[in-house]
Amino acid sequence: AALGVGGSGSGGAGGEAELFHGGGGALLLLGVPAGASIGLDGAEWAVGDAFRGFRGVPPRGVHLLTSCAEERAGGAGATRVAEFIALPPGSVDVRRWREAEECLGPRARLHSADADEDERLGAGVKRGDFDASTAAYERARWAEWRALTHLVTPTTLERAGVPLGARLHPGDPDVAPGGATEGAIVARIEDGFRTPVFAGTALRARRPVGASSGEPVSGAALTRLATDGRARLDAALAECYANNGTAMLAEVQLAFVLFLFGSGAAALAQWQASVALLCSCARDAAASRPELYAEFAQVLGAQLQHVPEDFFEDPLAAGSAVEGALAELLATLEDDAWRECSRGADSGHAPGGRNGAPHRALSRAGAQLCELAFERFGPRVGSGSGVLRARVDQLRASERAAAKADDAAALAEMLMGARGDGDRDGDDVPVIVSAAELEAAGIDVM
């Protein structure tokens, strides 16, 4: 779609100025040729001659800027280059198109001629000189982007070898990262571009802690990791994430947006491995880590809304590698044990002395994930056991039962004279109802 410029995008004249002066930043993109593709936070447009960038970009979190030249004659497409950026409140980031590279160039170096000019241009942006040629950041886009990346921080990017400002290139998926140690997360650097290469953090975590360093591994330890999902996840968190579950989920989010918006097969493989690990460990590990799995269910739910509906249908598609693991996760989340946890927590007697609130949050997040998966992908996910359809049917039946219970309680109050205007003399006044109303409220009629 073509990107318009100069419009409000936030409701009413001056909306962008309010958003900018309220703390938003601006991206001033110079020399972008008409027809080139510019993307921000997952949305992408073919731009026109007048386009000069974006204003009102939220200062929170990280943003993903992408660019590539217009598709060449004969269908040969240019390579999309991506870059994570952050815009402090009131800042202006100026970029220039590089014709030789067919993409946006990096930020100007300090004390360079371009840097001095950028200061003057930034002042012009703040005066409103570029309002007619810049597009306002869409608030709806911000909500979607935050759902996909709210855990990703500059530290997450640094750890993955793709820091803020690094220009990312998909690279050749068949070329191994030179000099990388097994299990490391590295980035291959070629001609000033970085290619994210996730060498398998989640896969490494299937081995005991210390195995990747060459330490001896006992057969008992290997057997335990093969059969105990909790031990396998504990090993992953200890060895790869310093026991920080949020860091692990942040990496799941990073890998997803990288593969979704054009940075290659390595990010896809990392996402598949991480999701498979978390899903396969859920039955043994979720009870002891309800906060982690509640957050994971929300993260995965947001991601599944951005994949095509045939994601799990093609054996060669990206989703086929996680279909079985996802069905296993859904089977765990619909298990009676979670409802028992919730009931015990509600009554003040959470099983095993666990805090009930995290388990209730996990139960809710799991239910929402089940419904989303079924509505988007149908019985394909979990079709072997029918667990997904059964879970959705169960949830809807529970909702109907709860509604009936509420109706029955209200009707009982009416029958006892507790409702209406009839209790003027302090006497209970009966209310006449039909047999159909009683049956609808779940009360048997003899």
Tab-separated table of C-alpha atoms in Angstrom:
chain	number	residue	atom	x	y	z
A	1	ALA	CA	0.000	0.000	0.000
A	2	ALA	CA	1.112	3.534	-0.644
A	3	LEU	CA	1.918	5.607	2.422
A	4	GLY	CA	0.229	8.968	2.755
A	5	VAL	CA	1.956	11.893	4.401
A	6	GLY	CA	0.829	14.969	6.232
A	7	GLY	CA	-2.318	13.363	7.702
A	8	SER	CA	-3.247	13.292	11.346
A	9	GLY	CA	-3.511	9.565	11.962
A	10	SER	CA	-4.418	10.243	15.576
A	11	GLY	CA	-7.710	12.002	15.360
A	12	GLY	CA	-8.022	15.713	14.771
A	13	ALA	CA	-5.843	18.528	13.616
A	14	GLY	CA	-2.665	18.953	15.561
A	15	GLY	CA	-2.888	15.413	16.928
A	16	GLU	CA	0.623	14.594	15.748
A	17	ALA	CA	2.093	17.705	17.311
A	18	GLU	CA	0.488	16.770	20.617
A	19	LEU	CA	1.850	13.241	20.327
A	20	PHE	CA	5.333	14.498	19.440
A	21	HIS	CA	5.501	17.207	22.079
A	22	GLY	CA	4.094	14.726	24.565
A	23	GLY	CA	7.277	12.690	24.226
A	24	GLY	CA	7.227	11.079	20.781
A	25	GLY	CA	10.214	11.024	18.442
A	26	ALA	CA	10.644	11.458	14.709
A	27	LEU	CA	12.342	9.624	11.859
A	28	LEU	CA	13.480	11.878	9.027
A	29	LEU	CA	14.290	9.755	5.965
A	30	LEU	CA	15.944	11.665	3.129
A	31	GLY	CA	16.390	10.736	-0.512
A	32	VAL	CA	14.123	7.690	-0.483
A	33	PRO	CA	13.143	7.018	-4.125
A	34	ALA	CA	9.508	6.699	-5.090
A	35	GLY	CA	8.404	3.081	-5.090
A	36	ALA	CA	10.883	1.971	-2.435
A	37	SER	CA	9.518	-0.007	0.510
A	38	ILE	CA	9.823	1.472	3.985
A	39	GLY	CA	8.607	-0.401	7.038
A	40	LEU	CA	8.208	0.509	10.685
A	41	ASP	CA	7.243	-1.941	13.409
A	42	GLY	CA	5.958	-4.566	11.009
A	43	ALA	CA	3.914	-2.326	8.707
A	44	GLU	CA	5.370	-1.658	5.260
A	45	TRP	CA	4.516	0.804	2.502
A	46	ALA	CA	5.599	1.732	-1.017
A	47	VAL	CA	6.400	5.411	-0.613
A	48	GLY	CA	5.907	8.354	-2.935
A	49	ASP	CA	8.064	11.302	-3.961
A	50	ALA	CA	6.917	13.493	-1.071
A	51	PHE	CA	7.662	11.004	1.704
A	52	ARG	CA	10.220	12.153	4.304
A	53	GLY	CA	9.597	9.859	7.274
A	54	PHE	CA	7.500	9.493	10.426
A	55	ARG	CA	6.592	11.658	13.382
A	56	GLY	CA	5.003	10.906	16.746
A	57	VAL	CA	6.921	7.615	17.149
A	58	PRO	CA	6.412	6.352	20.724
A	59	PRO	CA	9.565	6.645	22.855
A	60	ARG	CA	8.998	3.384	24.735
A	61	GLY	CA	10.559	0.077	23.719
A	62	VAL	CA	12.452	-0.713	20.537
A	63	HIS	CA	11.295	-0.175	16.961
A	64	LEU	CA	12.106	-2.037	13.755
A	65	LEU	CA	12.918	0.068	10.680
A	66	THR	CA	13.121	-1.758	7.341
A	67	SER	CA	13.939	-0.581	3.837
A	68	CYS	CA	14.501	-1.969	0.361
A	69	ALA	CA	14.462	-0.698	-3.206
A	70	GLU	CA	11.575	-1.068	-5.614
A	71	GLU	CA	11.211	-4.498	-7.192
A	72	ARG	CA	13.221	-4.700	-10.374
A	73	ALA	CA	11.841	-5.504	-13.800
A	74	GLY	CA	11.398	-9.218	-14.277
A	75	GLY	CA	10.360	-9.804	-10.662
A	76	ALA	CA	13.804	-9.732	-9.038
A	77	GLY	CA	13.210	-8.226	-5.609
A	78	ALA	CA	15.713	-6.203	-3.618
A	79	THR	CA	16.875	-7.417	-0.211
A	80	ARG	CA	15.096	-5.974	2.802
A	81	VAL	CA	17.475	-4.490	5.370
A	82	ALA	CA	16.276	-4.140	8.967
A	83	GLU	CA	17.490	-2.176	11.948
A	84	PHE	CA	16.344	-1.927	15.547
A	85	ILE	CA	16.204	1.633	16.797
A	86	ALA	CA	15.134	3.516	19.908
A	87	LEU	CA	13.871	7.089	19.903
A	88	PRO	CA	14.240	8.980	23.193
A	89	PRO	CA	11.494	11.522	23.942
A	90	GLY	CA	11.642	14.461	21.562
A	91	SER	CA	14.512	13.023	19.501
A	92	VAL	CA	14.944	13.169	15.716
A	93	ASP	CA	16.774	10.355	13.916
A	94	VAL	CA	17.922	11.402	10.431
A	95	ARG	CA	18.742	8.772	7.786
A	96	ARG	CA	19.775	9.029	4.146
A	97	TRP	CA	19.112	6.627	1.305
A	98	ARG	CA	22.179	4.844	-0.067
A	99	GLU	CA	21.711	4.185	-3.752
A	100	ALA	CA	24.578	1.687	-4.005
A	101	GLU	CA	23.150	-0.433	-1.162
A	102	GLU	CA	19.507	0.130	-2.120
A	103	CYS	CA	18.492	0.809	1.471
A	104	LEU	CA	18.679	3.407	4.223
A	105	GLY	CA	22.135	4.145	5.581
A	106	PRO	CA	23.164	4.172	9.235
A	107	ARG	CA	22.983	7.166	11.539
A	108	ALA	CA	25.609	9.811	10.810
A	109	ARG	CA	28.795	9.620	12.866
A	110	LEU	CA	29.466	12.256	15.473
A	111	HIS	CA	31.301	15.377	14.322
A	112	SER	CA	30.782	14.508	10.651
A	113	ALA	CA	29.383	16.977	8.126
A	114	ASP	CA	26.150	14.975	8.019
A	115	ALA	CA	25.871	15.101	11.816
A	116	ASP	CA	26.061	18.910	11.780
A	117	GLU	CA	23.389	19.054	9.090
A	118	ASP	CA	21.262	16.571	11.048
A	119	GLU	CA	21.131	18.986	13.977
A	120	ARG	CA	19.707	21.701	11.744
A	121	LEU	CA	17.239	19.281	10.186
A	122	GLY	CA	16.151	18.094	13.626
A	123	ALA	CA	15.402	21.655	14.659
A	124	GLY	CA	13.294	21.999	11.523
A	125	VAL	CA	11.336	18.868	12.407
A	126	LYS	CA	10.572	20.277	15.843
A	127	ARG	CA	9.384	23.538	14.277
A	128	GLY	CA	6.988	21.578	12.083
A	129	ASP	CA	8.812	22.237	8.818
A	130	PHE	CA	8.360	18.602	7.732
A	131	ASP	CA	4.799	18.003	8.953
A	132	ALA	CA	3.448	17.983	5.396
A	133	SER	CA	5.918	15.326	4.231
A	134	THR	CA	5.986	12.969	7.224
A	135	ALA	CA	3.404	10.393	8.240
A	136	ALA	CA	2.019	10.187	11.752
A	137	TYR	CA	2.694	6.961	13.636
A	138	GLU	CA	-0.537	4.975	13.928
A	139	ARG	CA	-1.617	4.228	17.476
A	140	ALA	CA	-3.250	0.951	16.438
A	141	ARG	CA	0.122	-0.184	15.054
A	142	TRP	CA	1.738	0.595	18.421
A	143	ALA	CA	-0.627	-1.736	20.297
A	144	GLU	CA	0.135	-4.598	17.892
A	145	TRP	CA	3.881	-3.987	17.980
A	146	ARG	CA	4.006	-3.831	21.787
A	147	ALA	CA	2.144	-7.131	22.010
A	148	LEU	CA	4.900	-8.689	19.882
A	149	THR	CA	7.929	-7.018	21.515
A	150	HIS	CA	7.074	-5.706	24.988
A	151	LEU	CA	9.762	-7.890	26.593
A	152	VAL	CA	12.532	-7.057	24.095
A	153	THR	CA	15.090	-4.587	25.455
A	154	PRO	CA	18.440	-3.259	24.197
A	155	THR	CA	20.013	-5.940	26.405
A	156	THR	CA	18.079	-8.624	24.508
A	157	LEU	CA	19.414	-7.235	21.242
A	158	GLU	CA	22.982	-7.019	22.518
A	159	ARG	CA	22.860	-10.609	23.690
A	160	ALA	CA	21.676	-11.754	20.277
A	161	GLY	CA	24.484	-9.864	18.559
A	162	VAL	CA	22.121	-7.406	16.861
A	163	PRO	CA	22.451	-4.214	18.931
A	164	LEU	CA	20.538	-1.015	18.347
A	165	GLY	CA	21.682	0.614	15.124
A	166	ALA	CA	23.119	-2.535	13.533
A	167	ARG	CA	21.812	-3.039	9.993
A	168	LEU	CA	20.523	-6.583	9.592
A	169	HIS	CA	20.686	-8.595	6.401
A	170	PRO	CA	19.034	-12.014	5.922
A	171	GLY	CA	22.278	-13.499	4.597
A	172	ASP	CA	22.756	-16.992	3.218
A	173	PRO	CA	21.007	-19.545	5.460
A	174	ASP	CA	23.318	-22.293	4.183
A	175	VAL	CA	26.488	-20.567	5.386
A	176	ALA	CA	27.526	-21.447	8.918
A	177	PRO	CA	28.629	-18.598	11.194
A	178	GLY	CA	32.407	-18.519	11.025
A	179	GLY	CA	34.203	-18.877	14.306
A	180	ALA	CA	31.046	-19.384	16.343
A	181	THR	CA	31.228	-21.634	19.352
A	182	GLU	CA	28.566	-24.291	19.541
A	183	GLY	CA	25.402	-23.025	21.152
A	184	ALA	CA	26.378	-19.359	21.071
A	185	ILE	CA	24.128	-16.659	19.722
A	186	VAL	CA	26.197	-14.662	17.269
A	187	ALA	CA	25.810	-12.392	14.276
A	188	ARG	CA	27.766	-12.813	11.055
A	189	ILE	CA	29.082	-9.481	9.777
A	190	GLU	CA	29.406	-9.011	6.008
A	191	ASP	CA	30.116	-5.719	4.235
A	192	GLY	CA	28.872	-3.663	7.159
A	193	PHE	CA	25.665	-5.707	7.603
A	194	ARG	CA	24.926	-8.215	10.325
A	195	THR	CA	23.096	-11.481	9.824
A	196	PRO	CA	21.399	-12.809	12.976
A	197	VAL	CA	22.520	-16.398	13.544
A	198	PHE	CA	20.872	-18.163	16.473
A	199	ALA	CA	23.034	-21.239	16.886
A	200	GLY	CA	20.472	-23.012	19.034
A	201	THR	CA	20.145	-21.806	22.603
A	202	ALA	CA	17.028	-23.864	23.108
A	203	LEU	CA	18.587	-26.900	21.436
A	204	ARG	CA	21.656	-26.600	23.634
A	205	ALA	CA	19.397	-26.529	26.665
A	206	ARG	CA	18.306	-30.096	25.997
A	207	ARG	CA	21.685	-31.206	27.356
A	208	PRO	CA	22.741	-30.957	31.007
A	209	VAL	CA	24.231	-27.721	32.242
A	210	GLY	CA	27.933	-27.696	31.412
A	211	ALA	CA	27.685	-30.267	28.624
A	212	SER	CA	28.508	-27.682	25.976
A	213	SER	CA	31.763	-26.844	27.749
A	214	GLY	CA	33.032	-30.405	27.357
A	215	GLU	CA	32.427	-31.576	30.928
A	216	PRO	CA	31.576	-35.288	31.354
A	217	VAL	CA	27.859	-36.039	31.324
A	218	SER	CA	26.515	-39.018	33.234
A	219	GLY	CA	23.991	-41.382	31.748
A	220	ALA	CA	21.625	-40.660	34.628
A	221	ALA	CA	21.738	-36.940	33.843
A	222	LEU	CA	20.998	-37.593	30.189
A	223	THR	CA	18.096	-39.866	31.072
A	224	ARG	CA	16.643	-37.304	33.445
A	225	LEU	CA	16.756	-34.542	30.862
A	226	ALA	CA	15.145	-36.822	28.304
A	227	THR	CA	12.252	-37.710	30.592
A	228	ASP	CA	11.845	-34.746	32.954
A	229	GLY	CA	10.617	-31.567	31.320
A	230	ARG	CA	11.081	-29.533	34.471
A	231	ALA	CA	14.757	-30.519	34.669
A	232	ARG	CA	15.186	-29.729	30.973
A	233	LEU	CA	13.683	-26.263	31.334
A	234	ASP	CA	15.638	-25.589	34.544
A	235	ALA	CA	18.827	-26.468	32.674
A	236	ALA	CA	17.920	-24.107	29.843
A	237	LEU	CA	17.185	-21.229	32.165
A	238	ALA	CA	20.325	-21.774	34.244
A	239	GLU	CA	22.755	-22.278	31.378
A	240	CYS	CA	21.413	-19.827	28.829
A	241	TYR	CA	19.442	-17.153	30.664
A	242	ALA	CA	20.887	-16.873	34.202
A	243	ASN	CA	17.578	-18.266	35.532
A	244	ASN	CA	15.692	-15.335	34.024
A	245	GLY	CA	12.507	-16.560	32.379
A	246	THR	CA	11.690	-13.092	31.054
A	247	ALA	CA	14.988	-13.056	29.138
A	248	MET	CA	14.031	-16.365	27.527
A	249	LEU	CA	10.622	-15.074	26.443
A	250	ALA	CA	12.190	-11.854	25.176
A	251	GLU	CA	14.378	-13.964	22.907
A	252	VAL	CA	11.290	-15.835	21.682
A	253	GLN	CA	9.769	-12.485	20.746
A	254	LEU	CA	12.965	-11.272	19.075
A	255	ALA	CA	13.366	-14.428	16.974
A	256	PHE	CA	9.732	-14.222	15.869
A	257	VAL	CA	9.817	-10.618	14.645
A	258	LEU	CA	13.146	-11.217	12.920
A	259	PHE	CA	11.876	-14.147	10.878
A	260	LEU	CA	8.450	-12.588	10.315
A	261	PHE	CA	9.784	-9.305	8.975
A	262	GLY	CA	12.618	-10.523	6.835
A	263	SER	CA	15.809	-11.571	8.603
A	264	GLY	CA	16.113	-15.160	7.546
A	265	ALA	CA	15.860	-18.819	8.381
A	266	ALA	CA	18.149	-18.752	11.410
A	267	ALA	CA	15.658	-16.660	13.398
A	268	LEU	CA	12.837	-19.008	12.369
A	269	ALA	CA	14.813	-22.038	13.543
A	270	GLN	CA	15.489	-20.348	16.871
A	271	TRP	CA	11.825	-19.508	17.348
A	272	GLN	CA	10.766	-23.068	16.504
A	273	ALA	CA	13.304	-24.581	18.899
A	274	SER	CA	12.415	-22.232	21.763
A	275	VAL	CA	8.664	-22.716	21.360
A	276	ALA	CA	9.073	-26.500	21.091
A	277	LEU	CA	11.172	-26.557	24.260
A	278	LEU	CA	8.703	-24.514	26.310
A	279	CYS	CA	5.708	-26.463	25.005
A	280	SER	CA	7.243	-29.892	25.540
A	281	CYS	CA	8.293	-29.040	29.106
A	282	ALA	CA	4.933	-27.587	30.133
A	283	ARG	CA	3.392	-30.684	31.708
A	284	ASP	CA	6.297	-31.086	34.119
A	285	ALA	CA	7.321	-27.443	34.539
A	286	ALA	CA	4.259	-25.194	34.294
A	287	ALA	CA	2.980	-25.963	37.792
A	288	SER	CA	6.236	-24.744	39.333
A	289	ARG	CA	6.569	-21.770	36.964
A	290	PRO	CA	3.015	-20.460	36.448
A	291	GLU	CA	4.129	-16.857	35.860
A	292	LEU	CA	6.499	-17.929	33.084
A	293	TYR	CA	3.874	-20.037	31.329
A	294	ALA	CA	1.106	-17.454	31.725
A	295	GLU	CA	3.372	-14.912	30.019
A	296	PHE	CA	4.397	-17.473	27.402
A	297	ALA	CA	0.752	-18.184	26.565
A	298	GLN	CA	0.187	-14.457	26.011
A	299	VAL	CA	3.369	-14.100	23.926
A	300	LEU	CA	2.477	-17.108	21.773
A	301	GLY	CA	-1.115	-15.930	21.383
A	302	ALA	CA	0.032	-12.545	20.061
A	303	GLN	CA	2.381	-14.260	17.615
A	304	LEU	CA	-0.203	-16.695	16.289
A	305	GLN	CA	-2.381	-13.752	15.284
A	306	HIS	CA	0.311	-12.691	12.801
A	307	VAL	CA	0.889	-15.982	10.982
A	308	PRO	CA	-1.212	-17.184	8.018
A	309	GLU	CA	-4.136	-19.506	8.601
A	310	ASP	CA	-2.375	-22.318	6.727
A	311	PHE	CA	0.615	-22.050	9.073
A	312	PHE	CA	0.176	-25.627	10.308
A	313	GLU	CA	-1.104	-27.241	7.110
A	314	ASP	CA	1.926	-27.477	4.818
A	315	PRO	CA	4.460	-30.077	6.077
A	316	LEU	CA	7.216	-27.775	4.821
A	317	ALA	CA	5.756	-24.614	6.377
A	318	ALA	CA	7.185	-22.881	9.426
A	319	GLY	CA	4.404	-24.048	11.722
A	320	SER	CA	4.801	-27.767	11.048
A	321	ALA	CA	7.850	-27.935	13.334
A	322	VAL	CA	5.856	-26.739	16.351
A	323	GLU	CA	2.414	-28.173	15.636
A	324	GLY	CA	2.873	-31.239	17.842
A	325	ALA	CA	4.505	-29.239	20.626
A	326	LEU	CA	1.683	-26.689	20.568
A	327	ALA	CA	-0.908	-29.457	20.810
A	328	GLU	CA	1.029	-30.827	23.801
A	329	LEU	CA	0.973	-27.416	25.473
A	330	LEU	CA	-2.761	-27.037	24.895
A	331	ALA	CA	-3.376	-30.510	26.292
A	332	THR	CA	-1.505	-29.495	29.445
A	333	LEU	CA	-3.327	-26.204	29.865
A	334	GLU	CA	-6.744	-27.840	29.558
A	335	ASP	CA	-5.921	-30.508	32.126
A	336	ASP	CA	-8.093	-30.826	35.241
A	337	ALA	CA	-5.065	-30.036	37.397
A	338	TRP	CA	-5.214	-26.378	36.415
A	339	ARG	CA	-8.879	-26.059	37.279
A	340	GLU	CA	-8.107	-27.773	40.592
A	341	CYS	CA	-5.352	-25.233	41.234
A	342	SER	CA	-7.773	-22.409	40.585
A	343	ARG	CA	-10.458	-23.863	42.825
A	344	GLY	CA	-7.975	-24.493	45.600
A	345	ALA	CA	-6.589	-20.980	45.317
A	346	ASP	CA	-10.058	-19.457	45.364
A	347	SER	CA	-10.883	-21.291	48.564
A	348	GLY	CA	-7.622	-20.284	50.210
A	349	HIS	CA	-6.137	-23.787	49.986
A	350	ALA	CA	-3.942	-23.788	46.906
A	351	PRO	CA	-2.522	-27.254	46.224
A	352	GLY	CA	0.997	-27.688	47.511
A	353	GLY	CA	0.926	-24.350	49.261
A	354	ARG	CA	1.328	-22.528	45.938
A	355	ASN	CA	0.113	-18.974	45.495
A	356	GLY	CA	-3.244	-19.187	43.723
A	357	ALA	CA	-3.109	-15.937	41.723
A	358	PRO	CA	-0.345	-17.050	39.303
A	359	HIS	CA	-2.169	-20.317	38.624
A	360	ARG	CA	-5.430	-18.508	37.951
A	361	ALA	CA	-3.559	-16.196	35.567
A	362	LEU	CA	-2.091	-19.249	33.837
A	363	SER	CA	-5.513	-20.874	33.567
A	364	ARG	CA	-7.003	-17.732	32.002
A	365	ALA	CA	-4.104	-17.220	29.595
A	366	GLY	CA	-4.182	-20.891	28.623
A	367	ALA	CA	-7.910	-20.772	27.935
A	368	GLN	CA	-7.497	-17.710	25.746
A	369	LEU	CA	-4.666	-19.370	23.820
A	370	CYS	CA	-6.770	-22.493	23.240
A	371	GLU	CA	-9.698	-20.493	21.896
A	372	LEU	CA	-7.470	-18.372	19.682
A	373	ALA	CA	-5.691	-21.411	18.242
A	374	PHE	CA	-8.934	-23.194	17.459
A	375	GLU	CA	-10.650	-20.154	15.956
A	376	ARG	CA	-7.662	-19.342	13.707
A	377	PHE	CA	-6.459	-22.820	12.752
A	378	GLY	CA	-9.403	-25.130	13.414
A	379	PRO	CA	-8.974	-28.762	14.423
A	380	ARG	CA	-5.630	-28.996	12.624
A	381	VAL	CA	-3.767	-28.154	15.830
A	382	GLY	CA	-4.205	-31.002	18.272
A	383	SER	CA	-6.456	-32.910	15.884
A	384	GLY	CA	-4.949	-36.228	16.939
A	385	SER	CA	-6.535	-36.116	20.371
A	386	GLY	CA	-9.256	-33.559	19.710
A	387	VAL	CA	-8.007	-31.714	22.790
A	388	LEU	CA	-8.400	-28.266	21.292
A	389	ARG	CA	-12.010	-28.649	20.218
A	390	ALA	CA	-12.804	-30.377	23.521
A	391	ARG	CA	-11.217	-27.526	25.459
A	392	VAL	CA	-13.117	-24.856	23.560
A	393	ASP	CA	-16.388	-26.775	23.947
A	394	GLN	CA	-15.633	-27.141	27.640
A	395	LEU	CA	-14.942	-23.422	28.048
A	396	ARG	CA	-18.158	-22.474	26.296
A	397	ALA	CA	-20.149	-25.009	28.314
A	398	SER	CA	-18.663	-23.573	31.510
A	399	GLU	CA	-19.666	-20.078	30.423
A	400	ARG	CA	-23.207	-21.258	29.731
A	401	ALA	CA	-23.351	-23.033	33.080
A	402	ALA	CA	-22.126	-19.928	34.886
A	403	ALA	CA	-24.735	-17.807	33.097
A	404	LYS	CA	-27.439	-20.308	34.041
A	405	ALA	CA	-26.299	-20.235	37.659
A	406	ASP	CA	-26.515	-16.455	37.694
A	407	ASP	CA	-29.990	-16.569	36.159
A	408	ALA	CA	-31.113	-19.207	38.665
A	409	ALA	CA	-29.840	-17.134	41.596
A	410	ALA	CA	-31.611	-14.040	40.310
A	411	LEU	CA	-34.813	-15.996	39.751
A	412	ALA	CA	-34.624	-17.452	43.244
A	413	GLU	CA	-34.411	-13.953	44.657
A	414	MET	CA	-37.510	-13.005	42.677
A	415	LEU	CA	-39.430	-16.037	43.921
A	416	MET	CA	-38.533	-15.158	47.485
A	417	GLY	CA	-39.796	-11.617	47.019
A	418	ALA	CA	-36.364	-10.094	47.335
A	419	ARG	CA	-36.749	-8.260	44.037
A	420	GLY	CA	-39.342	-5.909	42.607
A	421	ASP	CA	-41.598	-3.368	44.275
A	422	GLY	CA	-43.950	-5.823	45.941
A	423	ASP	CA	-42.285	-5.851	49.349
A	424	ARG	CA	-43.871	-2.614	50.475
A	425	ASP	CA	-45.455	-3.951	53.675
A	426	GLY	CA	-42.525	-6.147	54.630
A	427	ASP	CA	-44.350	-9.266	53.403
A	428	ASP	CA	-42.867	-11.541	50.755
A	429	VAL	CA	-44.851	-11.224	47.555
A	430	PRO	CA	-44.617	-14.142	45.107
A	431	VAL	CA	-43.673	-13.526	41.504
A	432	ILE	CA	-45.376	-15.579	38.812
A	433	VAL	CA	-43.011	-17.150	36.285
A	434	SER	CA	-43.534	-19.638	33.493
A	435	ALA	CA	-42.218	-23.197	33.319
A	436	ALA	CA	-40.117	-22.190	30.302
A	437	GLU	CA	-38.419	-19.457	32.370
A	438	LEU	CA	-37.636	-21.961	35.109
A	439	GLU	CA	-36.145	-24.451	32.654
A	440	ALA	CA	-34.088	-21.721	30.986
A	441	ALA	CA	-32.661	-20.874	34.404
A	442	GLY	CA	-31.643	-24.476	34.975
A	443	ILE	CA	-34.425	-25.308	37.467
A	444	ASP	CA	-36.160	-28.640	36.906
A	445	VAL	CA	-39.922	-28.487	36.522
A	446	MET	CA	-41.882	-31.536	37.744
